[in-house]
PDB file of C-alpha atoms and ligand atoms in Angstrom:
ATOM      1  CA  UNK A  19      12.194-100.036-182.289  1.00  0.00           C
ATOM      2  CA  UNK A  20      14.372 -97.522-180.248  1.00  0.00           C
ATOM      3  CA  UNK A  21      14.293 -94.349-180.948  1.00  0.00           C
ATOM      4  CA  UNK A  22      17.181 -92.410-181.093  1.00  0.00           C
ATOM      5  CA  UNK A  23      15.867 -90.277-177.976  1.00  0.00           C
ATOM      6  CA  UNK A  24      15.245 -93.731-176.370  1.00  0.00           C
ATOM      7  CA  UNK A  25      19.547 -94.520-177.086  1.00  0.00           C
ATOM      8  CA  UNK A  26      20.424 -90.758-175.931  1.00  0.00           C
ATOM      9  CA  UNK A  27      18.780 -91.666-172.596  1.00  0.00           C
ATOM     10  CA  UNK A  28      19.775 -94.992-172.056  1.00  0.00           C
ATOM     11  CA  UNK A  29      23.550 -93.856-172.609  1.00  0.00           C
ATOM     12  CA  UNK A  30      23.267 -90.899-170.108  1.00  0.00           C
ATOM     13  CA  UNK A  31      21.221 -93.645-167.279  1.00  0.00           C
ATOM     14  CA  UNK A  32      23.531 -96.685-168.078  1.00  0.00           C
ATOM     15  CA  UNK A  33      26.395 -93.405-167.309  1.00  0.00           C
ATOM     16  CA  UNK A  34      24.406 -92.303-164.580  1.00  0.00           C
ATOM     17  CA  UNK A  35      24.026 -95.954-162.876  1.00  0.00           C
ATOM     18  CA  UNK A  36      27.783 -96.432-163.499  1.00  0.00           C
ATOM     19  CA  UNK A  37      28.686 -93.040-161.832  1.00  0.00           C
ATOM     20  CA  UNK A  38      31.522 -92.339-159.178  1.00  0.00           C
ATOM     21  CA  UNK A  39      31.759 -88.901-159.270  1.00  0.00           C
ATOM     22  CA  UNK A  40      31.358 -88.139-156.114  1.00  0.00           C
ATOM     23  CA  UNK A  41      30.822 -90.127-152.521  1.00  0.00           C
ATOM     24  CA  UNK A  42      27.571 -91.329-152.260  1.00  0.00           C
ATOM     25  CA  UNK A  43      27.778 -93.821-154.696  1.00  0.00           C
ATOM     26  CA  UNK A  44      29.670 -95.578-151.908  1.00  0.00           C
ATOM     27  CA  UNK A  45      26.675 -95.234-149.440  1.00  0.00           C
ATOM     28  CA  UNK A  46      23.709 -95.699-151.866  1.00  0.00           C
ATOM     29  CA  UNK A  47      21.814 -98.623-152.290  1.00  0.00           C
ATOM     30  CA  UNK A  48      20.685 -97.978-155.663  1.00  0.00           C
ATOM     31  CA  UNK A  49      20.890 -95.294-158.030  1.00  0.00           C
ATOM     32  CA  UNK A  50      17.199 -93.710-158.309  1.00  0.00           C
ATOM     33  CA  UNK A  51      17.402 -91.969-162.057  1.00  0.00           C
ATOM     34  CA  UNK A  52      13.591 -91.845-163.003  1.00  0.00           C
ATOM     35  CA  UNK A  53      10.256 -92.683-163.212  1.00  0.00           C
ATOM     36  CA  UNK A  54       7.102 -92.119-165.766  1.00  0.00           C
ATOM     37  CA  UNK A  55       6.973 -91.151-169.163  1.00  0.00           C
ATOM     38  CA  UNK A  56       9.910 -89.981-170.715  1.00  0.00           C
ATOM     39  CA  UNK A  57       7.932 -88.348-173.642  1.00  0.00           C
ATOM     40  CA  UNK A  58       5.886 -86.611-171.140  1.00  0.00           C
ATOM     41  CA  UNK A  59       5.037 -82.621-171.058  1.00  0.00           C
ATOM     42  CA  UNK A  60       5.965 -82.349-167.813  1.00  0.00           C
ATOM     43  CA  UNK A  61       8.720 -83.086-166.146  1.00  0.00           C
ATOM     44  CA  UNK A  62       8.911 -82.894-162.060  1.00  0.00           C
ATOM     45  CA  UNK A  63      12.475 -82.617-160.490  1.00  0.00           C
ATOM     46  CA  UNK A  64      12.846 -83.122-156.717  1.00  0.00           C
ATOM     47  CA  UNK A  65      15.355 -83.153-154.215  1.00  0.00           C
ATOM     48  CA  UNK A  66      17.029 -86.409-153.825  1.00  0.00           C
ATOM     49  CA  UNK A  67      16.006 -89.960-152.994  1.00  0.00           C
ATOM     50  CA  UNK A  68      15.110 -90.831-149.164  1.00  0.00           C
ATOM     51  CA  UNK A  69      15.342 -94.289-147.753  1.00  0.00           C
ATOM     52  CA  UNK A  70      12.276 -95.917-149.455  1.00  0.00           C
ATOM     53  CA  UNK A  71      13.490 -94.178-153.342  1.00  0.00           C
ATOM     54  CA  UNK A  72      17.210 -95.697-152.554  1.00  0.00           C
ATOM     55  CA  UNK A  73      15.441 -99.124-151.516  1.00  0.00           C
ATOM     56  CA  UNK A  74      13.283 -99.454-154.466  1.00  0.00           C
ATOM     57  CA  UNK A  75      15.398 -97.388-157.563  1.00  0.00           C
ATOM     58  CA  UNK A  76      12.039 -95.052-158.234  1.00  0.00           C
ATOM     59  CA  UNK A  77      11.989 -91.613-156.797  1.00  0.00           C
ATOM     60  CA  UNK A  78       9.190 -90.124-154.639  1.00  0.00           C
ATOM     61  CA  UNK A  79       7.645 -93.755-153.764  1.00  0.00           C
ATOM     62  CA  UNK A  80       7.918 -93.166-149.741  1.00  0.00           C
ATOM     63  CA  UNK A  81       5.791 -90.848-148.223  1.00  0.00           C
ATOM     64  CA  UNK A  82       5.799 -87.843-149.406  1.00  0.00           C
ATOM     65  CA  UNK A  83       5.809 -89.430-153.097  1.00  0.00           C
ATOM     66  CA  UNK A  84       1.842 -90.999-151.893  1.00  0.00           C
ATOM     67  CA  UNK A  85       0.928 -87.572-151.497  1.00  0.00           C
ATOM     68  CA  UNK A  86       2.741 -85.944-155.206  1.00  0.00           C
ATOM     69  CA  UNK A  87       0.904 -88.812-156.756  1.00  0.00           C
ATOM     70  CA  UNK A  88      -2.223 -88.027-154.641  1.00  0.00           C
ATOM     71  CA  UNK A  89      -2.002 -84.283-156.177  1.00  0.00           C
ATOM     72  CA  UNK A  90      -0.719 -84.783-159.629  1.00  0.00           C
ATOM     73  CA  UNK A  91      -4.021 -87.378-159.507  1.00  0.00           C
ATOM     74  CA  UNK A  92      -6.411 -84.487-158.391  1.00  0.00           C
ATOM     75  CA  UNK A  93      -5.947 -82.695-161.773  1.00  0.00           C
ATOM     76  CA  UNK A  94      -5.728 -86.268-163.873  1.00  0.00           C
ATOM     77  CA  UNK A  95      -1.896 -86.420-163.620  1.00  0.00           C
ATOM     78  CA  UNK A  96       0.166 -89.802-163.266  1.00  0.00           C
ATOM     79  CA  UNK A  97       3.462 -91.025-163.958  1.00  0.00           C
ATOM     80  CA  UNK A  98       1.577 -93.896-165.709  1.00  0.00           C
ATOM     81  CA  UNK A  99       0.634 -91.996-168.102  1.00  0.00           C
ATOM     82  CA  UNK A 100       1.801 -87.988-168.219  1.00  0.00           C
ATOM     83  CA  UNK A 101       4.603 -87.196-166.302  1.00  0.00           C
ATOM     84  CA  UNK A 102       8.373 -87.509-165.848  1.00  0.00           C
ATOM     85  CA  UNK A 103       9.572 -87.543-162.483  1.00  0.00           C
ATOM     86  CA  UNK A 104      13.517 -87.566-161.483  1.00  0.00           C
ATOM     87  CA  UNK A 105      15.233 -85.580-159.044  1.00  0.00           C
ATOM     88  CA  UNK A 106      18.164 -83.123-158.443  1.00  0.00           C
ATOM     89  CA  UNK A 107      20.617 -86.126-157.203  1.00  0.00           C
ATOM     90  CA  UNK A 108      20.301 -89.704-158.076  1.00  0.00           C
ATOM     91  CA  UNK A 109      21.892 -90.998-155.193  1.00  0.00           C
ATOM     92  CA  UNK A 110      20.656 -90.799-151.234  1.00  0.00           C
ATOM     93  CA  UNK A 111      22.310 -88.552-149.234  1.00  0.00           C
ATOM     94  CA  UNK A 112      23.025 -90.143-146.055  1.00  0.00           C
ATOM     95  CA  UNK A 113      20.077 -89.588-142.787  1.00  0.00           C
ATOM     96  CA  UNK A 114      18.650 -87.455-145.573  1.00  0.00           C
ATOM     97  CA  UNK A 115      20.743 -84.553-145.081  1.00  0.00           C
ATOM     98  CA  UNK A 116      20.842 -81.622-147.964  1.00  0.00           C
ATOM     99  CA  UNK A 117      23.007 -82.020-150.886  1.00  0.00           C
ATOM    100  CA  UNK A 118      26.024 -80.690-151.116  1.00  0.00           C
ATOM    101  CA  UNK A 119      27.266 -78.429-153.575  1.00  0.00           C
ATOM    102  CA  UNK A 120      29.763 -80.613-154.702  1.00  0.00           C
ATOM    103  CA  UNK A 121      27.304 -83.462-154.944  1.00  0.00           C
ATOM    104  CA  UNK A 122      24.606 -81.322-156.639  1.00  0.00           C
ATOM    105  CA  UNK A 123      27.807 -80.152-159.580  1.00  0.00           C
ATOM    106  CA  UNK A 124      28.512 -83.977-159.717  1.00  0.00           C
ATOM    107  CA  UNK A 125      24.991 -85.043-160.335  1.00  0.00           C
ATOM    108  CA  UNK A 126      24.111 -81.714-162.862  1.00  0.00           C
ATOM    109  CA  UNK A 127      25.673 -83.414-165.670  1.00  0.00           C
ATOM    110  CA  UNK A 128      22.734 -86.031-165.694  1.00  0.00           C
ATOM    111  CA  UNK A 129      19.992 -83.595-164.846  1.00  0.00           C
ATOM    112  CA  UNK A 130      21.298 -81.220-167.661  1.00  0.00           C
ATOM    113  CA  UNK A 131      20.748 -84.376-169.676  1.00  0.00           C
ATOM    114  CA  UNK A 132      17.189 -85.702-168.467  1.00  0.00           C
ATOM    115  CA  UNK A 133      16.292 -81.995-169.765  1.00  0.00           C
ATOM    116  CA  UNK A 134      17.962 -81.428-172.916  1.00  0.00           C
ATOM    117  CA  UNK A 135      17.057 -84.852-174.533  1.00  0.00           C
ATOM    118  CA  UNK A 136      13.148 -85.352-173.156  1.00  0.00           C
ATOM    119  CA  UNK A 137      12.432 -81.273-173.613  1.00  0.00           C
ATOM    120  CA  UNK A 138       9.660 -81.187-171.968  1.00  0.00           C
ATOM    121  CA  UNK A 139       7.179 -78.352-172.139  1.00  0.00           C
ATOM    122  CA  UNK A 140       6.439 -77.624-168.536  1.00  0.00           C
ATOM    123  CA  UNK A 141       9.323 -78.290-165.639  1.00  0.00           C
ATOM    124  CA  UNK A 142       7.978 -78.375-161.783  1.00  0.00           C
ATOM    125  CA  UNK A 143      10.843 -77.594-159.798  1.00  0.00           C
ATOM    126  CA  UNK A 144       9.627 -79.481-156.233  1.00  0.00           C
ATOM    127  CA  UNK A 145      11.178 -77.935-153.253  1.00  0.00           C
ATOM    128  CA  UNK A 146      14.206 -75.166-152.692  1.00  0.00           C
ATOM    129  CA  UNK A 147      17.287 -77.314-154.069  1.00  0.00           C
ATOM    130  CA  UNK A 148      15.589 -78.210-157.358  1.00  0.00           C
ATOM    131  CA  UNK A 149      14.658 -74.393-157.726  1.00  0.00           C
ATOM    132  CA  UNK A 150      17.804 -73.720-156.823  1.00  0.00           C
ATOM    133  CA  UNK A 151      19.229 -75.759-159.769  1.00  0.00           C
ATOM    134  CA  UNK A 152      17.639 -73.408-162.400  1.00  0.00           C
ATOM    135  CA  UNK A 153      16.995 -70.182-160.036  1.00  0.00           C
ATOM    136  CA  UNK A 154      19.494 -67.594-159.254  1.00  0.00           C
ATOM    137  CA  UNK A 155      17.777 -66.299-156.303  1.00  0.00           C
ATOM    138  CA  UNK A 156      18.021 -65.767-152.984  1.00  0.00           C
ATOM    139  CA  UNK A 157      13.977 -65.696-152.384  1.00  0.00           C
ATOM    140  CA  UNK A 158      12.125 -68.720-150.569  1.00  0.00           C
ATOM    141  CA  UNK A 159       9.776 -71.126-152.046  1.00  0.00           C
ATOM    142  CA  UNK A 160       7.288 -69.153-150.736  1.00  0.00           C
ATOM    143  CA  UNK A 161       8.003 -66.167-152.777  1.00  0.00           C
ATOM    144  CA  UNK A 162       8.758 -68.415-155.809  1.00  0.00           C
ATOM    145  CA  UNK A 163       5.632 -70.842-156.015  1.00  0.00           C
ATOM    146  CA  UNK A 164       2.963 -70.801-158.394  1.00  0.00           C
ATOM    147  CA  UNK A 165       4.776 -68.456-160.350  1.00  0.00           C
ATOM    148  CA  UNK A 166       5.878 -69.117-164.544  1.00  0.00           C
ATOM    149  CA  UNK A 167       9.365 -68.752-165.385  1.00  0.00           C
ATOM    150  CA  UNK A 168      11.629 -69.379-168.672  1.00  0.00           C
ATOM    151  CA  UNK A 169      12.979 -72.422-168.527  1.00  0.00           C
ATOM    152  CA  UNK A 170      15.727 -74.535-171.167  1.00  0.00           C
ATOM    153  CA  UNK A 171      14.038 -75.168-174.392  1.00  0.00           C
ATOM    154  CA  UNK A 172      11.434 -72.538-174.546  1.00  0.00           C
ATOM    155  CA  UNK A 173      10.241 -74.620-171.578  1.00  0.00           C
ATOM    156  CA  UNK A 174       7.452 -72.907-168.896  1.00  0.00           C
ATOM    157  CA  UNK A 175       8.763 -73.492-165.221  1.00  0.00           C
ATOM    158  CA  UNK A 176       7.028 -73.236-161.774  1.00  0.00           C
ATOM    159  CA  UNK A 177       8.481 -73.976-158.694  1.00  0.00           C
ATOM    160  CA  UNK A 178       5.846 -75.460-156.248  1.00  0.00           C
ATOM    161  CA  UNK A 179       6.138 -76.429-152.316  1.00  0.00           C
ATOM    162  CA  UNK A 180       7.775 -79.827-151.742  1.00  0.00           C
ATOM    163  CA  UNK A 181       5.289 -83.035-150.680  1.00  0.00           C
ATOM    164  CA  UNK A 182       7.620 -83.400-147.343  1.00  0.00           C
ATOM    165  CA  UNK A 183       6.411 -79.829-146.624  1.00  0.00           C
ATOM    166  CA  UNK A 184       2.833 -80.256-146.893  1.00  0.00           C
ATOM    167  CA  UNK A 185       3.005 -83.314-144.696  1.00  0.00           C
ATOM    168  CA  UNK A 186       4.752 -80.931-142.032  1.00  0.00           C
ATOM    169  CA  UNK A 187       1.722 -78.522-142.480  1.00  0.00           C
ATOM    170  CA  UNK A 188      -1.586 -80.420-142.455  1.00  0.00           C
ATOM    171  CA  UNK A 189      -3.874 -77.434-142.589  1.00  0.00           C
ATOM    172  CA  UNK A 190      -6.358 -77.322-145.930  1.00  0.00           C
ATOM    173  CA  UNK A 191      -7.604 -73.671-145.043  1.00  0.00           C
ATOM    174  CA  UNK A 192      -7.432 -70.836-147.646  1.00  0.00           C
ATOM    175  CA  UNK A 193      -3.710 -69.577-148.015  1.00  0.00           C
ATOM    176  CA  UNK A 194      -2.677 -72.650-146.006  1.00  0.00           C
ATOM    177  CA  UNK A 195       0.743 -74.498-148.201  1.00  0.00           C
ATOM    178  CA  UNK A 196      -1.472 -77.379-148.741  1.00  0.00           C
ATOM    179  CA  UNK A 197      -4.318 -75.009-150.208  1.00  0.00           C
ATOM    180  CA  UNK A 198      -1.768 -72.696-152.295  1.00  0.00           C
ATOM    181  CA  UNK A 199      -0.383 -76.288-153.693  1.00  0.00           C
ATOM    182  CA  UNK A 200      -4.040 -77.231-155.263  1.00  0.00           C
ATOM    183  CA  UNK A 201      -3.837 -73.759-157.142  1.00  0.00           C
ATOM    184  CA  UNK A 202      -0.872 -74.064-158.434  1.00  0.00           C
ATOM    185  CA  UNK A 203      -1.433 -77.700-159.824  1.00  0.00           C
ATOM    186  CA  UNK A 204      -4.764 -76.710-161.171  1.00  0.00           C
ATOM    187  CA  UNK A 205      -2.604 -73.681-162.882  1.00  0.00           C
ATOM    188  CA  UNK A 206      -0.426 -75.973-164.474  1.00  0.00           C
ATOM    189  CA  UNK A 207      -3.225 -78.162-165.843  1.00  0.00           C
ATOM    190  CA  UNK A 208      -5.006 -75.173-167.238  1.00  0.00           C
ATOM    191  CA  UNK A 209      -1.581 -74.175-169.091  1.00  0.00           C
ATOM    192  CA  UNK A 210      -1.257 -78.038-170.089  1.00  0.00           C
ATOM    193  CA  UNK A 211      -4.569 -78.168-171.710  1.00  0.00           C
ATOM    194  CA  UNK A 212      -4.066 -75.152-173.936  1.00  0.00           C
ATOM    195  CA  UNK A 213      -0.922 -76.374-175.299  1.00  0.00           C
ATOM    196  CA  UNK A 214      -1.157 -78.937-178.644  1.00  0.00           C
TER     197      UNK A 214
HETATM  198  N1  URA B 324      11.973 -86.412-151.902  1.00  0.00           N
HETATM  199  C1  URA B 324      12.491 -86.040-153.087  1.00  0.00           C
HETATM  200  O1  URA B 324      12.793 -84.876-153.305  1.00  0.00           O
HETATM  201  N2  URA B 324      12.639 -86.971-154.014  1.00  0.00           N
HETATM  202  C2  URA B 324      12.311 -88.240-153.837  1.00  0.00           C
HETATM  203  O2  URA B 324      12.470 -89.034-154.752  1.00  0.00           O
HETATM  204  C3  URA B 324      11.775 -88.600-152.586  1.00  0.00           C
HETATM  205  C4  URA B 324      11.611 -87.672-151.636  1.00  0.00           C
END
């Protein structure tokens, strides 16, 4: 039987699939809202959907999702079973370019909602424009990563380096991106095991 958390997010994706708030509902294939558990502990946000996430409706399933799922798996993490994954905007930018501000404003409503119904206990913020989206701050990912912040809820928030990042940077050597990334996952699996 649905639960009334299972109606609150239907309403807001069924709103969300439905949405012309701005112009890349014109240009989108299909509208990529989420994937995994939706009473996860963790929810991941990324950027937008690229070609392969507006081809199939399920975010980070190109590239650079094979090699999220290849991390979140290092530390027993999958979407089958533990995690949340949506993104900043639902809809594709075109060529990939970087959201806009108006398009990120258009698309917070939904976001806003993802977090305030499924309140989940740890938020990954994937990659500058999802930091952005909770971060006032003018310091890179760089700076940011691997680091706990407050989130909504009472939630615990890190913002880590963004999959299409570590594919630009192949090295695995000690304070390499790729390196730094398996610290900070294994971080938020040690802070996900002590919690009940
Ligand atoms: N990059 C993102 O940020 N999100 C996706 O869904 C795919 C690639």
């Amino acid at each position: 039987m649905p639960t009334e958390f299972d109606d609150k997010l239907n309403e807001i994706k069924q709103k969300c699939l439905n949405c012309q708030k701005c112009s890349l509902c014109h240009s989108k294939t299909n509208t990529v809202f989420s994937a995994g558990v939706p009473n996860a502990k963790i929810m991941l946000i990324g950027e937008a959907p690229g070609y392969y996430e507006d081809q199939q409706g399920e975010p980070f399933v190109g590239k650079a999702g094979k090699l999220l799922d290849q991390i979140l798996g290092c530390v027993g993490f999958s979407r089958k079973e533990n995690i949340y994954i949506c993104n900043t905007l639902k809809c594709r930018p075109p060529e990939n370019r970087d959201p806009l501000p108006e398009e990120k404003e258009a698309c917070w409503e939904y976001l806003k909602a993802q977090v305030d119904i499924l309140q989940p206990r740890i938020i990954l913020l994937c990659g500058r424009v999802a930091v952005n989206s909770f971060i006032d701050t003018k310091l890179g990912i760089t700076k940011l990563r691997g680091k706990w912040y407050e989130g909504p809820h009472f939630s615990k928030m890190m913002p880590i380096f963004h999959p299409s990042y570590l594919l630009r940077n192949d090295s695995k050597e000690k304070g390499s991106p790729k390196w730094l990334m398996w610290q900070d996952i294994k971080e938020v699996r040690r802070v996900y095991d002590q919690m009940n």
